[in-house]
Coordinates of C-alpha atoms in Angstrom, one line a residue:
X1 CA -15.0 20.7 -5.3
X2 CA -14.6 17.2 -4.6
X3 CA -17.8 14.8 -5.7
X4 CA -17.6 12.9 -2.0
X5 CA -20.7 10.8 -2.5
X6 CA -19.6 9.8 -6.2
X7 CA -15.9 8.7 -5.0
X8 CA -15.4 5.4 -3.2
X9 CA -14.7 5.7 0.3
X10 CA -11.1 4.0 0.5
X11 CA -9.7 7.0 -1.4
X12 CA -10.7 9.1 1.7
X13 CA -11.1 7.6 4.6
X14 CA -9.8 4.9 6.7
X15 CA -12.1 2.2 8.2
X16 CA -12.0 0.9 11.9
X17 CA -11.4 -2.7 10.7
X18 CA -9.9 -5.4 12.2
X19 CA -10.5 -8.0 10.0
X20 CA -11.9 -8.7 6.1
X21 CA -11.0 -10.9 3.0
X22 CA -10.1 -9.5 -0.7
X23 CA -12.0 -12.1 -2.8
X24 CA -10.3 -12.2 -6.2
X25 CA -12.6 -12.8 -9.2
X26 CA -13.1 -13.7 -12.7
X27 CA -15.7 -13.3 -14.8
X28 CA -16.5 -16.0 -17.3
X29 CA -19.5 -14.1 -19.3
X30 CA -19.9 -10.4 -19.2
X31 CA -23.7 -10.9 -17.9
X32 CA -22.1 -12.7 -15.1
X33 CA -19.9 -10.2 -14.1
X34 CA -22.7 -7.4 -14.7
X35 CA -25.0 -9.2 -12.5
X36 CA -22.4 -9.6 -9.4
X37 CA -21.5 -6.0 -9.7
X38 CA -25.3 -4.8 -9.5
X39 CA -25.6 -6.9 -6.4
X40 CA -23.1 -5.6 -4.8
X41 CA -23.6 -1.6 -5.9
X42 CA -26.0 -0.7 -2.9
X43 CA -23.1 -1.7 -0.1
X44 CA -20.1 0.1 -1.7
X45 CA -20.2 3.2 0.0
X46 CA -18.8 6.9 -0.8
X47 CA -16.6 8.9 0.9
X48 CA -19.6 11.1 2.2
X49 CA -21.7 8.2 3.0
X50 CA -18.8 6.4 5.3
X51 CA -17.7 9.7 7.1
X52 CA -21.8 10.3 8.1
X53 CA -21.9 6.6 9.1
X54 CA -18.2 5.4 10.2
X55 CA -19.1 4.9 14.0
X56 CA -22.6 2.8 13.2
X57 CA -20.9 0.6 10.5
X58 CA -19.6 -2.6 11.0
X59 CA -18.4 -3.5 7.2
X60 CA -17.6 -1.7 4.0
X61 CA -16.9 -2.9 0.8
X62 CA -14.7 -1.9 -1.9
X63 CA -14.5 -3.2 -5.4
X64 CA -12.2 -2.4 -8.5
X65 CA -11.3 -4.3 -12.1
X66 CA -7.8 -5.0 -14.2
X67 CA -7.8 -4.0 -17.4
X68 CA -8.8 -7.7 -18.9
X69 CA -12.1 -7.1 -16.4
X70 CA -12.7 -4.1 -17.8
X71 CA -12.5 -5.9 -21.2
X72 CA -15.0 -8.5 -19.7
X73 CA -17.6 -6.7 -18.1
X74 CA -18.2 -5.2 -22.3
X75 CA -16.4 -1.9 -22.3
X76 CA -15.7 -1.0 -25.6
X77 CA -12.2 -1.2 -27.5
X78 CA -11.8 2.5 -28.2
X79 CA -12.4 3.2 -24.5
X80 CA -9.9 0.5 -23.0
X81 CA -7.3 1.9 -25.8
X82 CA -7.6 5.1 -23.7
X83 CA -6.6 3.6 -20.4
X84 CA -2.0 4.4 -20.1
X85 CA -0.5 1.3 -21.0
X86 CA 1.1 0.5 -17.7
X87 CA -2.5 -0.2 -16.5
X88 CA -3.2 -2.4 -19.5
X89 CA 0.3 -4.6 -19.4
X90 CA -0.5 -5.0 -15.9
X91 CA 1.8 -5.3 -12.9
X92 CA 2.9 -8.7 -13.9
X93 CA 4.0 -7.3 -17.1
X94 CA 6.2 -4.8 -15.6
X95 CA 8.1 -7.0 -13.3
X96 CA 11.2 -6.1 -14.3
X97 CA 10.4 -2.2 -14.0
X98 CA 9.5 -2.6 -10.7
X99 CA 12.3 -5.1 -9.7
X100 CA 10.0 -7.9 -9.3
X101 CA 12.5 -10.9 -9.6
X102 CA 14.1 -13.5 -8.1
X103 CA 11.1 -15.2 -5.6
X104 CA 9.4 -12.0 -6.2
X105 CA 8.4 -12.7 -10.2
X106 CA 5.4 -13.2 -11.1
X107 CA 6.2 -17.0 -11.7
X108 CA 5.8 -17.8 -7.7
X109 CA 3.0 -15.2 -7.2
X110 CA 0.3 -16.8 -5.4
X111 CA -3.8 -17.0 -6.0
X112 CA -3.7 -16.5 -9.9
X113 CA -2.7 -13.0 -9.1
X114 CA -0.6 -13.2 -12.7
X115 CA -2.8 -14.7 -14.7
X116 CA -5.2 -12.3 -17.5
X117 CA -8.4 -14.2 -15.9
X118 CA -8.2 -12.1 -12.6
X119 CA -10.6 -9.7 -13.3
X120 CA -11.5 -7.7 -10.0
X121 CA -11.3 -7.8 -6.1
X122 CA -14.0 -7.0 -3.7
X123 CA -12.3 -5.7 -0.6
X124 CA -14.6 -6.7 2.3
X125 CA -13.6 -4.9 5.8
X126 CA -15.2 -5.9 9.1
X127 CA -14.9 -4.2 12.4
X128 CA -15.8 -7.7 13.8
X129 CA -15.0 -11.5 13.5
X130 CA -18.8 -11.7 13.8
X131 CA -19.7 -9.3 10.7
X132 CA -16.6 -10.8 8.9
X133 CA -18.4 -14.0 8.7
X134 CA -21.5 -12.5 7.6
X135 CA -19.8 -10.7 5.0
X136 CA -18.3 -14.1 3.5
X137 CA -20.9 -16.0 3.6
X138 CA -23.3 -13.6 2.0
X139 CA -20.8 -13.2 -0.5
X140 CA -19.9 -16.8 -1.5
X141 CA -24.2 -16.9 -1.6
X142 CA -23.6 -14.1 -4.6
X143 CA -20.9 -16.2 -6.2
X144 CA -23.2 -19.1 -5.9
X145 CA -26.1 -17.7 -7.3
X146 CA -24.4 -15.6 -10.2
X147 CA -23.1 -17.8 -13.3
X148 CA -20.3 -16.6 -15.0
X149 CA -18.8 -15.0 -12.4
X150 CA -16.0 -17.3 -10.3
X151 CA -13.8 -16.9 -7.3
X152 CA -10.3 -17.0 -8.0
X153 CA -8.8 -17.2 -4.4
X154 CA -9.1 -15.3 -1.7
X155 CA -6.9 -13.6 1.1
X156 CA -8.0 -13.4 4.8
X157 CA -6.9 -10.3 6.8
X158 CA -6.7 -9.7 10.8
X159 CA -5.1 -7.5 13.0
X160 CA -2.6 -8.8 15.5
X161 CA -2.2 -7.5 18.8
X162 CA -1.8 -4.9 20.0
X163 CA -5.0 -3.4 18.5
X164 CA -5.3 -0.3 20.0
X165 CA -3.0 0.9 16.8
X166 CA -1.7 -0.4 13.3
X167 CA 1.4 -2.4 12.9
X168 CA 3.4 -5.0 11.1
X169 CA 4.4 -7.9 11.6
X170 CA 7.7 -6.6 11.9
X171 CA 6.4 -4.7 15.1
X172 CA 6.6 -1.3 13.8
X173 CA 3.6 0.9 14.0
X174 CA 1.9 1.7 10.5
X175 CA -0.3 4.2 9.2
X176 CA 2.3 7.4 10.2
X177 CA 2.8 9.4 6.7
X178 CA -0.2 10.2 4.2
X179 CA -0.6 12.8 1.9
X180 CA -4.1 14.9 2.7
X181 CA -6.1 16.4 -0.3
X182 CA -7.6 19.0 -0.7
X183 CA -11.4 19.7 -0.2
X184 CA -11.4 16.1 1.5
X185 CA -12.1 17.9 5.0
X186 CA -9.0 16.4 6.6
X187 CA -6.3 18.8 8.3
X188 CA -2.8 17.7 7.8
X189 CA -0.9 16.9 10.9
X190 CA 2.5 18.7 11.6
X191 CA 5.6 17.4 9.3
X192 CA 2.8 16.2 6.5
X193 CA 3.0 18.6 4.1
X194 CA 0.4 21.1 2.5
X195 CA -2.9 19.5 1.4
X196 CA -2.1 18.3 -2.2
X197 CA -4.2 19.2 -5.4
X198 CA -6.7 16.0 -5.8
X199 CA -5.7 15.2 -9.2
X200 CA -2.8 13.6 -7.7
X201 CA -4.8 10.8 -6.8
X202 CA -8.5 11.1 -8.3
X203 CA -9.1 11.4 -12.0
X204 CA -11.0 14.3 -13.1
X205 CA -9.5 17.1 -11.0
X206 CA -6.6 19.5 -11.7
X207 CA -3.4 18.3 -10.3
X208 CA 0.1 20.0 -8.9
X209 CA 1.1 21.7 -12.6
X210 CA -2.5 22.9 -12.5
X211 CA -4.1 20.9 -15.3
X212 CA -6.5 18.4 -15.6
X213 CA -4.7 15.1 -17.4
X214 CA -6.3 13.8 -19.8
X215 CA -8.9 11.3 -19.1
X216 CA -9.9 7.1 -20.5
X217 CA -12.9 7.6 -22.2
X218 CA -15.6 8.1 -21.9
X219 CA -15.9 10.7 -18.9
X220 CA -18.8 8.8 -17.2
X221 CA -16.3 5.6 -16.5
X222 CA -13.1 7.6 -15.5
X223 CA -14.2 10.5 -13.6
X224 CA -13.9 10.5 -9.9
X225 CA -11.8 6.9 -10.2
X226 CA -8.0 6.4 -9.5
X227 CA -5.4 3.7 -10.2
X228 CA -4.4 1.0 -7.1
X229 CA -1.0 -1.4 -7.0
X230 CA -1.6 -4.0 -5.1
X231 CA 1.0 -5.9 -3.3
X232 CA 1.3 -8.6 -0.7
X233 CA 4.1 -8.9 0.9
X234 CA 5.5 -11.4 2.9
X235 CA 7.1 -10.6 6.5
X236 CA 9.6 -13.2 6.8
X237 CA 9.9 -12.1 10.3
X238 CA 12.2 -15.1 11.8
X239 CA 15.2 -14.2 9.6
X240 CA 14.7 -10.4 10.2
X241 CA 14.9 -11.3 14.1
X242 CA 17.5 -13.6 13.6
X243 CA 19.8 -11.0 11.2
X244 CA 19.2 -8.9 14.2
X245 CA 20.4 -10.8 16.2
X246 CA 23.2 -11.9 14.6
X247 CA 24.2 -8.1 13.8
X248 CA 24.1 -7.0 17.9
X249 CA 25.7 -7.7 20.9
X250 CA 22.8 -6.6 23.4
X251 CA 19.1 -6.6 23.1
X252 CA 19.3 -2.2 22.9
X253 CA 21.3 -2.4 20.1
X254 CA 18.7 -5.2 18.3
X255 CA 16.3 -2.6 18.7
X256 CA 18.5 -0.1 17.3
X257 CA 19.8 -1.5 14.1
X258 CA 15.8 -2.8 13.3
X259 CA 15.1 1.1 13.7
X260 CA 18.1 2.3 11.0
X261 CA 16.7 -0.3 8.6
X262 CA 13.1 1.4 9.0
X263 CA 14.2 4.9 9.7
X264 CA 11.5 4.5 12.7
X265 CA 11.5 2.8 16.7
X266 CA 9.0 0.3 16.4
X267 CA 7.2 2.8 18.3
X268 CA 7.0 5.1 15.3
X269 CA 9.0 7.7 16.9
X270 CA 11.3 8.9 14.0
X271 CA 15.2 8.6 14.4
X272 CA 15.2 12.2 13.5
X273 CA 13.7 13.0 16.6
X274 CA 14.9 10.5 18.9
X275 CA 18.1 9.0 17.2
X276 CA 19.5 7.7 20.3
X277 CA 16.5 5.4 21.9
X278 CA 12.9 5.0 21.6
X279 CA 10.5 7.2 22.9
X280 CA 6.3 5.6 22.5
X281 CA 5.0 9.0 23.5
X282 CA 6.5 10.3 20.8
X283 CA 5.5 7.7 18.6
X284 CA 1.6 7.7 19.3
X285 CA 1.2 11.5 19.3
X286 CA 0.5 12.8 15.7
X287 CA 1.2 16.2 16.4
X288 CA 4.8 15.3 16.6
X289 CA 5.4 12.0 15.2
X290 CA 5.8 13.4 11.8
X291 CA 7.2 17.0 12.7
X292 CA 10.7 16.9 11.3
X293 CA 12.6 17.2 7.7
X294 CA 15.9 15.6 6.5
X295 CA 17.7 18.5 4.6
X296 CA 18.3 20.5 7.8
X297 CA 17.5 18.2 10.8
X298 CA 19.7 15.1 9.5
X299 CA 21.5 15.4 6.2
X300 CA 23.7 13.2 6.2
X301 CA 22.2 10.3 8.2
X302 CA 23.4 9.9 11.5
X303 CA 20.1 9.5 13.1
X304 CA 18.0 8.2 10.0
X305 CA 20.3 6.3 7.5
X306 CA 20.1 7.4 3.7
X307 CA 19.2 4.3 2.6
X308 CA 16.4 3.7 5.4
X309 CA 13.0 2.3 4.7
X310 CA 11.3 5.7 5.9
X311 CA 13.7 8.0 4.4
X312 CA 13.1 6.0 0.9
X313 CA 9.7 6.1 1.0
X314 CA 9.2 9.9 1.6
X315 CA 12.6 11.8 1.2
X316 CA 10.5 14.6 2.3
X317 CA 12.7 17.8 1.9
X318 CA 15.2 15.8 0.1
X319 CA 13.3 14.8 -2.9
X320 CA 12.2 16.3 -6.0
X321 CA 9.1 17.4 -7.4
X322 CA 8.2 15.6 -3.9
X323 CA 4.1 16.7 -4.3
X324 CA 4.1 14.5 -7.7
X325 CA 5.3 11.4 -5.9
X326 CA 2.9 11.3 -3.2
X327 CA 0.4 8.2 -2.7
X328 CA -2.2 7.1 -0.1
X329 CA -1.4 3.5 1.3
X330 CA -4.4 1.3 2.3
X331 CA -4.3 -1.9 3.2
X332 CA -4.2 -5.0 6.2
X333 CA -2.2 -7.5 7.8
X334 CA -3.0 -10.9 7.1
X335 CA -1.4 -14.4 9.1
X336 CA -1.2 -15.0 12.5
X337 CA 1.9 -12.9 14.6
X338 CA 4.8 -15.1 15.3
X339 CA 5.4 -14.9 19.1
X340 CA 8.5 -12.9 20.4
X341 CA 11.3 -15.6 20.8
X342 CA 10.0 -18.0 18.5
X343 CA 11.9 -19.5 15.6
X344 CA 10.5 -19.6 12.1
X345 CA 7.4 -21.7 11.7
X346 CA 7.5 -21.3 7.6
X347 CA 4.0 -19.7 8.0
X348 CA 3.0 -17.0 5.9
X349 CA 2.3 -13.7 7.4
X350 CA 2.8 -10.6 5.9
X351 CA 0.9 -7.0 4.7
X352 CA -1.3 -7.0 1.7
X353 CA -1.4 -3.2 0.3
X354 CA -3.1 -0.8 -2.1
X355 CA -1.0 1.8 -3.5
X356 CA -3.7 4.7 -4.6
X357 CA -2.5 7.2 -7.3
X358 CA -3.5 9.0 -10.3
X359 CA -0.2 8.2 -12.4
X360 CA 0.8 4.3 -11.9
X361 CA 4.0 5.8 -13.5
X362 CA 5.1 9.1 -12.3
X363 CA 4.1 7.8 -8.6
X364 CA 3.9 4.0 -7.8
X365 CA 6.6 2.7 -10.5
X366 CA 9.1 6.1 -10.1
X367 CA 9.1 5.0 -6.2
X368 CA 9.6 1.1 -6.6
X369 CA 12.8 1.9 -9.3
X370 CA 14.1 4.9 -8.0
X371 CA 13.4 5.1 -4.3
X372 CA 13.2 1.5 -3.1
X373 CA 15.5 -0.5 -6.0
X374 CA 18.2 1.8 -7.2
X375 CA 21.1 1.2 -5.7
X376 CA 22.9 4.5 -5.6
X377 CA 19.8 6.4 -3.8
X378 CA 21.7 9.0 -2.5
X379 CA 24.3 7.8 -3.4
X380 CA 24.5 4.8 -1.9
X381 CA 26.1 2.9 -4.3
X382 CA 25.3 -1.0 -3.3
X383 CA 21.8 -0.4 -1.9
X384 CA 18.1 -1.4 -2.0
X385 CA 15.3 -0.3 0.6
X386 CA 16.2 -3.0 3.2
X387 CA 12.6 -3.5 4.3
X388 CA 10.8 -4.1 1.1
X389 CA 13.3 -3.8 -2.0
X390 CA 14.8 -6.3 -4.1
X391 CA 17.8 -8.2 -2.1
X392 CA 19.6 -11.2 -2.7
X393 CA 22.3 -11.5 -0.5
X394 CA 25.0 -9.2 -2.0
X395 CA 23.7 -5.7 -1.2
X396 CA 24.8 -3.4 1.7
X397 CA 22.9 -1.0 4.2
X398 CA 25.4 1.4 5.6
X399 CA 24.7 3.0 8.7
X400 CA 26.4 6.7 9.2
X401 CA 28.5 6.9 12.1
X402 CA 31.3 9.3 13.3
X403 CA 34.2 8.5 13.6
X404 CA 33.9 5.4 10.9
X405 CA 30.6 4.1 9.4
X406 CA 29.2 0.4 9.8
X407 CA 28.2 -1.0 6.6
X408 CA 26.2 -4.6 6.5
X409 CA 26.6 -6.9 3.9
X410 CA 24.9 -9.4 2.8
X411 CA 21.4 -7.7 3.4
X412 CA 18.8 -11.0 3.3
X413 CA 15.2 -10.5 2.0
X414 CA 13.5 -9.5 4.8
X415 CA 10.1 -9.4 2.7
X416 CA 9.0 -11.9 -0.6
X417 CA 6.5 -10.1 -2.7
X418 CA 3.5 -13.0 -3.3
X419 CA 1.3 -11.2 -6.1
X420 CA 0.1 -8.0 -7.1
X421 CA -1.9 -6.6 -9.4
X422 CA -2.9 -3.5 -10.9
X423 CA -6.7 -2.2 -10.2
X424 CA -9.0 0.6 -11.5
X425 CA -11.0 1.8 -8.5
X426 CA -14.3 3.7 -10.5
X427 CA -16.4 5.7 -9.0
X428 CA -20.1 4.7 -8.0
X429 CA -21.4 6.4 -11.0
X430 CA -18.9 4.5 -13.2
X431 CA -20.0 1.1 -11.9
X432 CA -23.3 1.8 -12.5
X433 CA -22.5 2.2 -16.1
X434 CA -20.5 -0.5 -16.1
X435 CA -23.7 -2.7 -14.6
X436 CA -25.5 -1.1 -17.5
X437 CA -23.3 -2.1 -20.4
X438 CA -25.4 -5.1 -21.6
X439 CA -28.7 -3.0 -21.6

């Protein structure tokens, strides 16, 4: 049975919030770090305690540590030996595993996101621009008060409008595909796949083979945690319109060719379902909205493309060992929308996600070199995810199409990765002992 009001709430749930800031920190003593995190213990809520109070909250708070924090809050050397080397190297470290070159290496990353000093992030989401300020000013009072313990930089997140659902900047709706676990209470929607065994994503619990992996030491840090990738992304949205453009003779087929990049209208009705134009009823209702597979319904691409953003992300039918590659996506926009029609104003703007898994490895890294940057996915041949892999002018996307297919070259980067990070979400139990270390 799941240990709901021991695990922290993001693994679980998602928040109604429209706004927040992820404060990156670093701690310059251990007792400085010690003495933020006790401060902050009583407002990071559990799974149990956000589900009983989700419609009277206004804020919740999240907080998780690199390795190198880990290392500076006091924990010992045997137990940060024990954590998988991918998690101690870091995600800078593993740049080139992941395909993070070119703009994307760590070299431009933004905010000291590649530096060893960044230690943890305190995810702050608001439901309102009123309770955001609250939030940030009663936590730059901590900062203030606490020696040893610095801010880094910091990212501010908003929605964009429409708010009445998720989306990109992009324009496509977000939020469509998770996995559910089991004995979290949630029912699957249609399309989504059985509930999946929670040690997929939370440490401590038997996973799909039906064995409890082994754990970092000791038990009262690891248990009920999980592993997060960060990533912010930037949406360069002006050169995906204008590539569009470009690319189309009529506004329908703009709106078409954005779809075979995603595999999605901007909607969120899936091309499987309506490969010929969008359909927003479709796209809004979850009992449908995720009610197809691939393997029968489209194999080789003619409504969804192979190479698609959708169709990389979660082959679905068509990918192997499919319940080991499964993750839970959190995570915001952050910049302000760039009006329709507009040409580039060189802002940024762009969405800053957390990547939640058990196995940084068999789930987060497999999918970033396999699925989004190898180039014969499927088959492909000259191919990256167009939406967020690796691209540098001389890659296709190829869109199946009887009687002859239409390939595009020259795919531009549509997104620039800005930082990223790897995080160890604990559990409240484990932050307590990690507040205790010095005693």
């Amino acid at each position: 049975m799941l240990e709901l009001d021991d695990i922290q709430h993001i693994l679980l749930t998602r928040t109604p919030a429209i706004t927040g800031r992820y404060e990156f920190l670093s701690f310059d003593t251990a007792a400085g770090g010690r003495a933020w995190l006790t401060e902050l213990l009583e407002k990071v809520q559990s799974a149990s305690a956000a589900q009983a109070t989700m419609d009277a909250s206004n804020r919740w708070v999240t907080l998780a540590f690199t390795w190198s924090g880990l290392k500076a809050l006091g924990v010992s050397d045997d137990s940060l030996a024990s954590f998988p080397p991918e998690f101690r190297e870091g995600m800078a470290a593993r740049a080139d595993v992941l395909g993070d070159t070119g703009l994307s290496a760590p070299q431009h990353w933004v905010g000291g996101l590649a530096g060893d000093d960044l230690h943890a992030i305190a995810i702050l989401f608001s439901r309102t621009d009123e309770q955001y300020q609250r939030s940030i000013t009663e936590h730059d009072k901590l900062l203030a008060r606490t020696d040893g313990v610095r801010a880094l930089s910091h990212l501010d997140l908003n929605a964009t409008p429409p708010f009445n659902y998720a989306h990109d900047h992009f324009g496509f709706r977000d939020r469509l595909s998770q996995p559910v676990i089991k004995g979290s209470g949630e029912d699957p929607t249609p399309g989504s796949g059985a509930p999946l065994e929670p040690g997929e994503f939370i440490l401590g619990y038997p996973d799909e083979n039906g064995t409890i992996p082994d754990l970092p030491g000791p038990q009262e840090l690891s248990r009920n945690g999980s592993y997060m990738a960060y990533r912010r992304l930037e949406e360069h949205v002006g050169t995906f319109r204008d590539y569009l453009r470009r690319q189309s003779e009529t506004a329908e087929d703009e709106e078409l060719l954005a779809a075979k990049f995603m595999g999605r209208w901007r909607s969120g009705a899936p091309l499987v379902l309506a490969p010929h134009r969008d359909d927003p009823e479709l796209g809004a209702d979850p009992l449908r909205n995720n009610d197809f597979n691939y393997k029968e319904m489209d194999p080789f691409g003619y409504a969804c493309p192979l190479g698609s953003h959708a169709r990389r992300l979660n082959p679905r039918d068509t990918g192997h060992y499919m319940n080991r590659r499964r993750m839970i996506r959190r995570g915001a926009t952050y910049g302000p929308a760039l009006p329709d029609g507009a040409p580039d104003d060189g802002i940024d703007r762009g969405i800053a996600a957390f990547i939640i898994c058990a196995d940084l490895v068999r789930q987060f890294e497999f999918a970033q070199n396999v699925w989004i940057n190898d180039k014969t996915f499927h088959e492909l041949g000259n191919e990256h995810d167009p939406i967020c892999g690796t691209q540098n002018g001389t890659l296709d996307f190829t869109v199946p199409k009887r009687p002859i297919r239409k390939v595009h070259k020259g795919i531009p980067a549509f997104t620039t990765l800005k930082g990223g990070a790897y995080f160890f979400l604990p559990g409240l139990n484990a932050m307590r002992y990690l507040a205790s270390l010095g005693n």
